[in-house]
Tab-separated table of C-alpha atoms in Angstrom:
chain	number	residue	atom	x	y	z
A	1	UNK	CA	9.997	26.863	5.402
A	2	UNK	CA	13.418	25.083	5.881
A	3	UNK	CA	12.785	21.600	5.989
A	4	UNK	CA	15.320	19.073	7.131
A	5	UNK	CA	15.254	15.316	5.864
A	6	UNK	CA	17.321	12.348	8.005
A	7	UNK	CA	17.666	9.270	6.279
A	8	UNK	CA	19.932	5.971	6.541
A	9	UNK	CA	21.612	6.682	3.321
A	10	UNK	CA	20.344	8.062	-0.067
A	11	UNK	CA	23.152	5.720	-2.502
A	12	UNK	CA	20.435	2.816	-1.538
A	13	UNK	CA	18.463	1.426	-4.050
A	14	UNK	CA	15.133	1.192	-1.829
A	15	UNK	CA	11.270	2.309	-1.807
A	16	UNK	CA	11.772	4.311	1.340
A	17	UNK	CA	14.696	5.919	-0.539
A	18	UNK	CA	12.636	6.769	-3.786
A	19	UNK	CA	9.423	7.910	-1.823
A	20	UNK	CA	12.763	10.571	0.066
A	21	UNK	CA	14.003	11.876	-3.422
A	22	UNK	CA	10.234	12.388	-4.442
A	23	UNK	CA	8.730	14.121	-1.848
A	24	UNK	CA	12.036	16.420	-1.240
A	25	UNK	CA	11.961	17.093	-4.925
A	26	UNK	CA	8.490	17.997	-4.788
A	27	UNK	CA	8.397	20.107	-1.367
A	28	UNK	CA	11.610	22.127	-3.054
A	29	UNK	CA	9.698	23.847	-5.449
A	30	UNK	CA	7.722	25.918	-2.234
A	31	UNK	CA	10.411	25.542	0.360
A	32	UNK	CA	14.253	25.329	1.260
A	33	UNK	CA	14.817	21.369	1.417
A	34	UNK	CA	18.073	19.462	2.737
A	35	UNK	CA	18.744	15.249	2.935
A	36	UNK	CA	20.848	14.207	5.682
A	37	UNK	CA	22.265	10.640	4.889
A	38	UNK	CA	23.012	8.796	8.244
A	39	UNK	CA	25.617	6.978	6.281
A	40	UNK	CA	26.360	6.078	2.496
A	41	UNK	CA	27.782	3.251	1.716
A	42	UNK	CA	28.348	4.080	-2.064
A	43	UNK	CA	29.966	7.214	-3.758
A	44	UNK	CA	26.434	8.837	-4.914
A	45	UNK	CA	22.847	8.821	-4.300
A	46	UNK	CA	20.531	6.464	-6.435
A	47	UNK	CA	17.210	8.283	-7.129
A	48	UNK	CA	18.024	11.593	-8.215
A	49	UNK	CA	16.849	14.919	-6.530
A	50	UNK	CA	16.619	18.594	-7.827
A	51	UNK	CA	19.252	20.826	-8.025
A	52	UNK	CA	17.328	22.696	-5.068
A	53	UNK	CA	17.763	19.817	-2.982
A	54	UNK	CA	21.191	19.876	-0.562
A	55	UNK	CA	22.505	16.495	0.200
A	56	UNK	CA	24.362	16.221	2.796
A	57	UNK	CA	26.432	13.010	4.584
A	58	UNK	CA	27.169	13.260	8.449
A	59	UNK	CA	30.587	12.290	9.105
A	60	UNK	CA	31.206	8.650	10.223
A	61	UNK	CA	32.171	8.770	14.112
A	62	UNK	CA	33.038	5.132	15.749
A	63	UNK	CA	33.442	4.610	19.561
A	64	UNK	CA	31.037	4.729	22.449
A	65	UNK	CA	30.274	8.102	21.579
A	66	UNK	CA	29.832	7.934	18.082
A	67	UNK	CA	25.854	8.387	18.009
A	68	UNK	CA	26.245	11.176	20.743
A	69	UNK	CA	28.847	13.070	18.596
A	70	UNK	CA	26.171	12.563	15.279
A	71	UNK	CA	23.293	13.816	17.014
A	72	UNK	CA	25.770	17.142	18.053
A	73	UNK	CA	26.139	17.365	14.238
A	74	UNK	CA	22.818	17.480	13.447
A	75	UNK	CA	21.633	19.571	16.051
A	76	UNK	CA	24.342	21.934	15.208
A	77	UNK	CA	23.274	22.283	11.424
A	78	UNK	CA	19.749	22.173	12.499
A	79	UNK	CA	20.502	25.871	14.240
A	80	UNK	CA	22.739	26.673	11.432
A	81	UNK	CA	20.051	26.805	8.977
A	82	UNK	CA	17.051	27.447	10.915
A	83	UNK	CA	15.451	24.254	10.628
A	84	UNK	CA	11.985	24.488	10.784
A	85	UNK	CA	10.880	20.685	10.174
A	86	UNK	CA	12.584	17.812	10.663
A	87	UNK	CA	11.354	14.518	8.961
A	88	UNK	CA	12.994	11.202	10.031
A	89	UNK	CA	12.355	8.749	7.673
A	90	UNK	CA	11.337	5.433	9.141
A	91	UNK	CA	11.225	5.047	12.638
A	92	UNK	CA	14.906	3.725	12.757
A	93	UNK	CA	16.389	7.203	12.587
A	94	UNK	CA	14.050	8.715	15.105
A	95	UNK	CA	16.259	8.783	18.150
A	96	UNK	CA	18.631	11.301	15.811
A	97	UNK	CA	15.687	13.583	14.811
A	98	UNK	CA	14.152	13.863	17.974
A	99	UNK	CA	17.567	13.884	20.096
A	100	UNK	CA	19.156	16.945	17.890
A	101	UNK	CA	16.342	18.953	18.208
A	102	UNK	CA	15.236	19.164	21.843
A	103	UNK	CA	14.863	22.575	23.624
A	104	UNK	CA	15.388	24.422	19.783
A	105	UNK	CA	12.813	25.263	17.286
A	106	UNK	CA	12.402	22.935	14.798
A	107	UNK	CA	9.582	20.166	14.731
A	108	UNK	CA	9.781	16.375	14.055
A	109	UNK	CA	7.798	14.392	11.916
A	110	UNK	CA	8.447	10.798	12.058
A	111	UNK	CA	7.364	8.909	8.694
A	112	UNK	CA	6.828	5.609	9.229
A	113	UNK	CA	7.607	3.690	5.906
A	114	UNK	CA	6.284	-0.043	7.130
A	115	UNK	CA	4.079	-0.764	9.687
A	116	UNK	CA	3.841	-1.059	12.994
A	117	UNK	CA	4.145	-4.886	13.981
A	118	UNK	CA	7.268	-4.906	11.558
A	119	UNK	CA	10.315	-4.766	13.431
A	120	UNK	CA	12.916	-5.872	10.909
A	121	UNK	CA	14.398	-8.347	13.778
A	122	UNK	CA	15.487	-6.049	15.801
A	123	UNK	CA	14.505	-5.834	19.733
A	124	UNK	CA	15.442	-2.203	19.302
A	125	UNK	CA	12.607	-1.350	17.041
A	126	UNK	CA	9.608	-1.621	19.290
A	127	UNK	CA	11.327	1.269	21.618
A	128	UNK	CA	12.117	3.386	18.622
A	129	UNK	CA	8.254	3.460	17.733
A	130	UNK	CA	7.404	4.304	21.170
A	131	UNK	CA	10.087	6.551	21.764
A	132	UNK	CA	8.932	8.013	17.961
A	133	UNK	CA	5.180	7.989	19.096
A	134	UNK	CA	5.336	9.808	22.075
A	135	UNK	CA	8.193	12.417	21.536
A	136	UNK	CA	8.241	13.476	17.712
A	137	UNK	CA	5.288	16.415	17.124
A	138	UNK	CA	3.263	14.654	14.322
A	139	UNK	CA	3.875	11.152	13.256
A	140	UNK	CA	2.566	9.830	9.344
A	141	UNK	CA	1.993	6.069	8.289
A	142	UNK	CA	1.103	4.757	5.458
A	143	UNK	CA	-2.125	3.112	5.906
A	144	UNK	CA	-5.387	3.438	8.165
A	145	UNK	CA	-4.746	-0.069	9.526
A	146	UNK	CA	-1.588	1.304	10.845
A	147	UNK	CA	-2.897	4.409	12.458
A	148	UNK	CA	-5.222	2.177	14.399
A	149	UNK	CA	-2.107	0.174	14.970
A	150	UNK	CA	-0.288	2.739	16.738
A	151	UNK	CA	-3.191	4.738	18.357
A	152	UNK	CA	-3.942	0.872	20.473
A	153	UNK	CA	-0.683	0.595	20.979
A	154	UNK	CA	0.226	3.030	22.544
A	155	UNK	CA	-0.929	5.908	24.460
A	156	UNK	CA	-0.030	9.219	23.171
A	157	UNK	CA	-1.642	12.549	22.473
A	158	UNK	CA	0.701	13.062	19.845
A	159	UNK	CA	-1.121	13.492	16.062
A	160	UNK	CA	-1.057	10.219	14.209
A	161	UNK	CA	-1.767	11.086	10.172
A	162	UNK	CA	-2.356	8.743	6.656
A	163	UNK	CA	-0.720	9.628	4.149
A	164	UNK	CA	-0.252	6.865	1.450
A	165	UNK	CA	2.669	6.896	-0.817
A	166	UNK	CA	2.011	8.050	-4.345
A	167	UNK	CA	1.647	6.410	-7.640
A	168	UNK	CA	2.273	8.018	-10.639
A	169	UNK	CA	-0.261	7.673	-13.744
A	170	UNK	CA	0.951	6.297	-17.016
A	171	UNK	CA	-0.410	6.137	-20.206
A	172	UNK	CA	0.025	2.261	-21.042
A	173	UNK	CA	-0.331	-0.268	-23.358
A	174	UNK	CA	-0.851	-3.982	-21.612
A	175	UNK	CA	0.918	-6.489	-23.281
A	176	UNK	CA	-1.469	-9.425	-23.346
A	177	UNK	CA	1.203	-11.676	-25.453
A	178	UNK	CA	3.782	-11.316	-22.285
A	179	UNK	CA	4.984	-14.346	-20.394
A	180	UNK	CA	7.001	-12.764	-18.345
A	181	UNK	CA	6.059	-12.868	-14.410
A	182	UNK	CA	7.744	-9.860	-12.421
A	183	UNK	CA	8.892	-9.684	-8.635
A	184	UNK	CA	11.188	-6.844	-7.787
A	185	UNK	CA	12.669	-5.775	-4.037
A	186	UNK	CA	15.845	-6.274	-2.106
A	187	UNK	CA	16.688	-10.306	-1.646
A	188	UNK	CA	15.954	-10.112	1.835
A	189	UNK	CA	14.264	-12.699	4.318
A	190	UNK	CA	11.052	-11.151	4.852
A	191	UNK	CA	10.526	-10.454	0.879
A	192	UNK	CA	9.665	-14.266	0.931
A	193	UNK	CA	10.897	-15.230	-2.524
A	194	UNK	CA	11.620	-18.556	-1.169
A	195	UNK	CA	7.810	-18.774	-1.768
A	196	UNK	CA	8.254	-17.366	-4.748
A	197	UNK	CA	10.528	-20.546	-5.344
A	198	UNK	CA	7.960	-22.966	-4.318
A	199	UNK	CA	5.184	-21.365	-5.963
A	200	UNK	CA	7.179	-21.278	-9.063
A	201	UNK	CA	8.408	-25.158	-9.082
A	202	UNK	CA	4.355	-25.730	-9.145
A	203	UNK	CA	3.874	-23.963	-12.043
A	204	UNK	CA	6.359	-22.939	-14.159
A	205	UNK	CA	7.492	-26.589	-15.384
A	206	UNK	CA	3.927	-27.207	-17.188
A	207	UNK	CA	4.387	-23.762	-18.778
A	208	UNK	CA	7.821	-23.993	-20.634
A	209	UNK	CA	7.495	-20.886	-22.874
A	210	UNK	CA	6.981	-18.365	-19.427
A	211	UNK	CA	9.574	-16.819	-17.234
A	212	UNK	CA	9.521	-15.652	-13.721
A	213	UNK	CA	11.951	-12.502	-13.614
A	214	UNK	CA	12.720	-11.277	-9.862
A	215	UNK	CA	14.781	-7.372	-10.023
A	216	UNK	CA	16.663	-6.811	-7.029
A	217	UNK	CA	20.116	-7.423	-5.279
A	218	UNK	CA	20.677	-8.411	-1.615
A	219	UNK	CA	22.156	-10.750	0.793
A	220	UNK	CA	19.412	-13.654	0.190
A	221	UNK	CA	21.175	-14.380	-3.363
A	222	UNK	CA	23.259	-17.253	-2.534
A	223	UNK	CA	20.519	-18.999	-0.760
A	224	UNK	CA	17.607	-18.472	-3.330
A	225	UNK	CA	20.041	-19.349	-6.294
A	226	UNK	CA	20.480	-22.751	-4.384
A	227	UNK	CA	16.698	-23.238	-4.024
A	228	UNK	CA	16.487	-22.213	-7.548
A	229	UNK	CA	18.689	-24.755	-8.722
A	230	UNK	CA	17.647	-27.323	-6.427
A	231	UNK	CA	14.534	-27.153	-7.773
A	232	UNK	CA	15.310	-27.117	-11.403
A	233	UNK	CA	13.798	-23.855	-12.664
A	234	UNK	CA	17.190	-21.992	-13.198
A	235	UNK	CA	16.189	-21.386	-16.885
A	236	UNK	CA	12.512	-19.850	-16.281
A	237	UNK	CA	13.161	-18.043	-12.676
A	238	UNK	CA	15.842	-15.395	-13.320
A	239	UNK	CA	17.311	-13.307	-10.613
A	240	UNK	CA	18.162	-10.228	-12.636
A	241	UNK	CA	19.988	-8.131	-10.035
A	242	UNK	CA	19.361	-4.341	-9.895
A	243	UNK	CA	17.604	-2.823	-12.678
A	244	UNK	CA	17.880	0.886	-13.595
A	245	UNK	CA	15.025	1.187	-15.629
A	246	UNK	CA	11.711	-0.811	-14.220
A	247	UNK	CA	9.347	0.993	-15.716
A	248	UNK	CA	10.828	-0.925	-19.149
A	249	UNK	CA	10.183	-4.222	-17.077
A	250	UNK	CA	6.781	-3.191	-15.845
A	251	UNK	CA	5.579	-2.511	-19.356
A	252	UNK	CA	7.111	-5.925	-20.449
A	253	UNK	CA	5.354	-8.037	-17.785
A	254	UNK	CA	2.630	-9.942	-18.134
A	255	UNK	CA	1.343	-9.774	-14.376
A	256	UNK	CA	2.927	-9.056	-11.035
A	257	UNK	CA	3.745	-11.662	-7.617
A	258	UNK	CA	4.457	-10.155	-4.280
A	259	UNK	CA	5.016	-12.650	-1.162
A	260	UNK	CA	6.102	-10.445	0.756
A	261	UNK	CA	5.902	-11.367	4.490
A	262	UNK	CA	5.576	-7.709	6.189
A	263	UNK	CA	5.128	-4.103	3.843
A	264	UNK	CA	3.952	-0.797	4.794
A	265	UNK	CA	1.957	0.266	1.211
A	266	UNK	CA	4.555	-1.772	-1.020
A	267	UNK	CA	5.842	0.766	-3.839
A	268	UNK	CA	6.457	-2.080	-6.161
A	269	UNK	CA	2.681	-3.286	-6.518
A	270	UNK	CA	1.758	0.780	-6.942
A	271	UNK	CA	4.184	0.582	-9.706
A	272	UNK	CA	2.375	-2.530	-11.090
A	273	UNK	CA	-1.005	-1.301	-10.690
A	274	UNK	CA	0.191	2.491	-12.182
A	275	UNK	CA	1.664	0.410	-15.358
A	276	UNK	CA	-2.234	-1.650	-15.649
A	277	UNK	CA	-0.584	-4.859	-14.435
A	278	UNK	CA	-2.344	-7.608	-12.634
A	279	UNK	CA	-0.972	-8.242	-9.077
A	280	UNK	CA	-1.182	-11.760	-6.856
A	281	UNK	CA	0.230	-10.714	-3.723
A	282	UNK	CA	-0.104	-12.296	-0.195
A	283	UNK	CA	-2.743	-10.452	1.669
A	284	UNK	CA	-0.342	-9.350	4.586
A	285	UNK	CA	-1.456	-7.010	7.636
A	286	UNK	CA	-0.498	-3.563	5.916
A	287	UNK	CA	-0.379	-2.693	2.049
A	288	UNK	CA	-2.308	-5.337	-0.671
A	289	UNK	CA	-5.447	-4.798	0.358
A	290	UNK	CA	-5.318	-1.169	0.137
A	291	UNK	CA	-3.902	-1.445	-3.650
A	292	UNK	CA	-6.023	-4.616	-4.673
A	293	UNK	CA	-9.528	-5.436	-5.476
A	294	UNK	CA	-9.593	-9.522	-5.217
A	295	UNK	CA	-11.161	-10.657	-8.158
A	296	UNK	CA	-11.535	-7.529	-9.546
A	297	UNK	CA	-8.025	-6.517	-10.707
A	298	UNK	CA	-5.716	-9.007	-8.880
A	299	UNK	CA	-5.985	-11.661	-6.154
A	300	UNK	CA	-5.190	-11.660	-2.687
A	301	UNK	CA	-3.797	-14.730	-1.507
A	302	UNK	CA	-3.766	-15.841	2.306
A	303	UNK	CA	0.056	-15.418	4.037
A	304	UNK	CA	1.870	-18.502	2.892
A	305	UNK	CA	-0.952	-20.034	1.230
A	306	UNK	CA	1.535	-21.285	-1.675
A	307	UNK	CA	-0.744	-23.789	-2.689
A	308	UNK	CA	-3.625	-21.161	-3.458
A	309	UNK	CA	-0.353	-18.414	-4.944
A	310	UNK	CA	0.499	-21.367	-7.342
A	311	UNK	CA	-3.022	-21.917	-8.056
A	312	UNK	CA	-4.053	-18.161	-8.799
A	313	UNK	CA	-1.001	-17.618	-10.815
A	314	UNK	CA	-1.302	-20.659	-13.166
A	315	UNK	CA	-5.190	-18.953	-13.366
A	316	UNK	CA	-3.196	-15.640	-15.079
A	317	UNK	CA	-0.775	-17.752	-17.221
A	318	UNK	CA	-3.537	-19.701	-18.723
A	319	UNK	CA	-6.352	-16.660	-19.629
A	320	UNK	CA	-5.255	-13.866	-21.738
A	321	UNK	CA	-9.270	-12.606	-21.290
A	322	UNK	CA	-8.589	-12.795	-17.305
A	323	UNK	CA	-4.898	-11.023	-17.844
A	324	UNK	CA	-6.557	-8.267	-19.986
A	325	UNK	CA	-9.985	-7.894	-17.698
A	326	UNK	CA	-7.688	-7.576	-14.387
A	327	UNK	CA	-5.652	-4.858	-16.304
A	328	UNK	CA	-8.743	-2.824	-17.561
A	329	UNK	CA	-9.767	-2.333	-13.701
A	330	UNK	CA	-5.935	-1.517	-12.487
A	331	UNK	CA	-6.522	2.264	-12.663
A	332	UNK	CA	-9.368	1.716	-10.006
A	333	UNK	CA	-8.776	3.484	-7.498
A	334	UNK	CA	-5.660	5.479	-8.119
A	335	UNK	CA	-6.839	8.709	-7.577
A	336	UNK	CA	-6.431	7.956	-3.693
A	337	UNK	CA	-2.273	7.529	-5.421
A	338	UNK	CA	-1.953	11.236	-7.047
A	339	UNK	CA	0.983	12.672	-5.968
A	340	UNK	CA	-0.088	16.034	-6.148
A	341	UNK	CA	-2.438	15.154	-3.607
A	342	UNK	CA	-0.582	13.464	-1.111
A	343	UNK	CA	2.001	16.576	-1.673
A	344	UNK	CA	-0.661	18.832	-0.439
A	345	UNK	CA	-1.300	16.363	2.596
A	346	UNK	CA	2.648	17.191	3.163
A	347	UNK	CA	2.351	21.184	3.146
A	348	UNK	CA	-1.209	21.038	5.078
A	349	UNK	CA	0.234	19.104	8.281
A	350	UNK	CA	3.980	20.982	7.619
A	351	UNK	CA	1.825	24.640	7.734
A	352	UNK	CA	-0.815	23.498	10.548
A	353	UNK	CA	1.991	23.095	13.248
């Protein structure tokens, strides 16, 4: 088959990006695979893809018709090279899928990388999931709660299919002498590490010798190293930027925080729970719950509960038996993660269409 990717733009340094490179590397080895990049707003693409993998950028069109002229683009490469499947990722780049490929051959999947109550503050997102619901041929989300989401939501005979993303299995060995906390995502509002902030002036002054490290880069930075200073922790919480190698921080970390306010299934507490890390994460609509066992290999903590996220995180710092107990059960579960399996998800709905 000649599949057909559309995404925002492959140079980002995102989960929705990674989970792109992955599955196009791994559909490549069976089938003819391109990347479309919307846009790119560096000179390269972050997560590398196979040498049988074609990236390609649309060319940049401003005015009134700039999104018409796009959607000409891709409809004309679409015919070009026989498209048989196109896969928006995320709902934000449905209206180009579905658009460029009316009245030809090729089929639209639209892969829904959050959930379906988040709408990243934009009014326009609750008409691209309708608009996505309705119109693409086979829509996949992440989680069960977010099939049932959709399917209440709104009234479609149009196939709604789970497919989690993967985690890959490592062979590790939990440090139970770290003091290092990890967070890790773009510094954007609805990451909540403002919480992480409060959370961490609770706790991290009566613990001297423990750092809170947070990997990631984004428009929030200003702000959170105000609150960080403010509150007098600049020496234990450390905004580290991008980092090109997690898996090195993963393996250094003691446990794992997420306060996220909105995720789909979060990649970064996959990655934790892959690497046998414990994980305190907010128990938000879509994502935790489905990766955590409370009490049994990490906690979840109610939305913006900091009192009870300081609480269960001073619980960690001060039990190396609870630290090493949580990371003994991490691997429970996983096998609903294997990659190979949710690959074969992938070629079952892109063959039964």
């Amino acid at each position: 088959m000649n599949i057909c990717f559309l995404e925002g733009d492959m140079s980002r340094r995102g989960g929705t990006e990674r989970m792109t490179a992955l599955l196009a590397n791994a559909l490549s080895k069976t089938d003819t695979v391109w990347v479309i990049s919307l846009q790119m707003r560096e000179n390269c693409i972050f997560f590398p893809m196979e040498s049988d993998v074609t990236h390609f950028q649309l060319r940049q069109e401003n005015g009134k018709f700039g999104l018409f002229k796009q959607i000409l683009e891709i409809r004309a490469f679409l015919r070009k090279n026989n498209i048989d499947w196109v896969i928006n990722v995320d709902v934000g780049t449905c209206i180009y899928g579905i658009s460029a490929s009316f009245g030809i051959k090729s089929k639209v999947i639209t892969w829904e990388h959050s959930n379906f109550y988040n709408n990243w503050g934009s009014r326009w997102f609750p008409h691209f999931r309708r608009f996505a619901a309705k119109y693409s041929d086979v829509m996949v989300v992440l989680t069960e709660k977010d099939k049932e989401n959709y399917q209440k939501n709104i009234p479609s005979k149009k196939p709604v299919y789970v497919i989690a993303n993967p985690a890959e299995k490592h062979d590790f060995l939990f440090d139970v002498e770290s003091k290092m906390i990890l967070s890790a995502g773009l510094l954007l509002p609805i990451k909540g590490y403002d919480r992480a902030i409060q959370a961490a002036t609770k706790v991290l002054p009566r613990h001297p010798d423990w750092k809170w490290v947070i990997c990631g880069e984004g428009c929030e930075r200003a702000r959170l190293e105000k609150l960080i200073a403010e509150a007098h922790i600049e020496q234990q919480f450390l905004l580290k930027g991008t980092m090109q190698n997690m898996n090195e921080q993963y393996q250094k970390a003691a446990f794992y925080v997420m306060t996220s306010q909105m995720e789909g299934l979060p990649m970064v507490l996959l990655e934790a729970k892959s690497w046998g890390l414990p994980i305190v994460s907010f128990d938000i609509m879509t994502g935790p719950s489905d990766i955590i066992r409370n009490g049994e290999n990490g906690y979840l903590v109610s939305p913006n509960d900091v009192d009870m996220l300081a609480e269960k995180i001073e619980m960690l710092i001060c039990s190396k038996e609870l630290r090493k107990q949580f990371s003994e059960q991490s691997q429970v579960d996983m096998e609903k993660f294997n990659f190979e399996n949710i690959v074969s998800q992938w070629h079952n709905i892109l063959t039964l269409y």
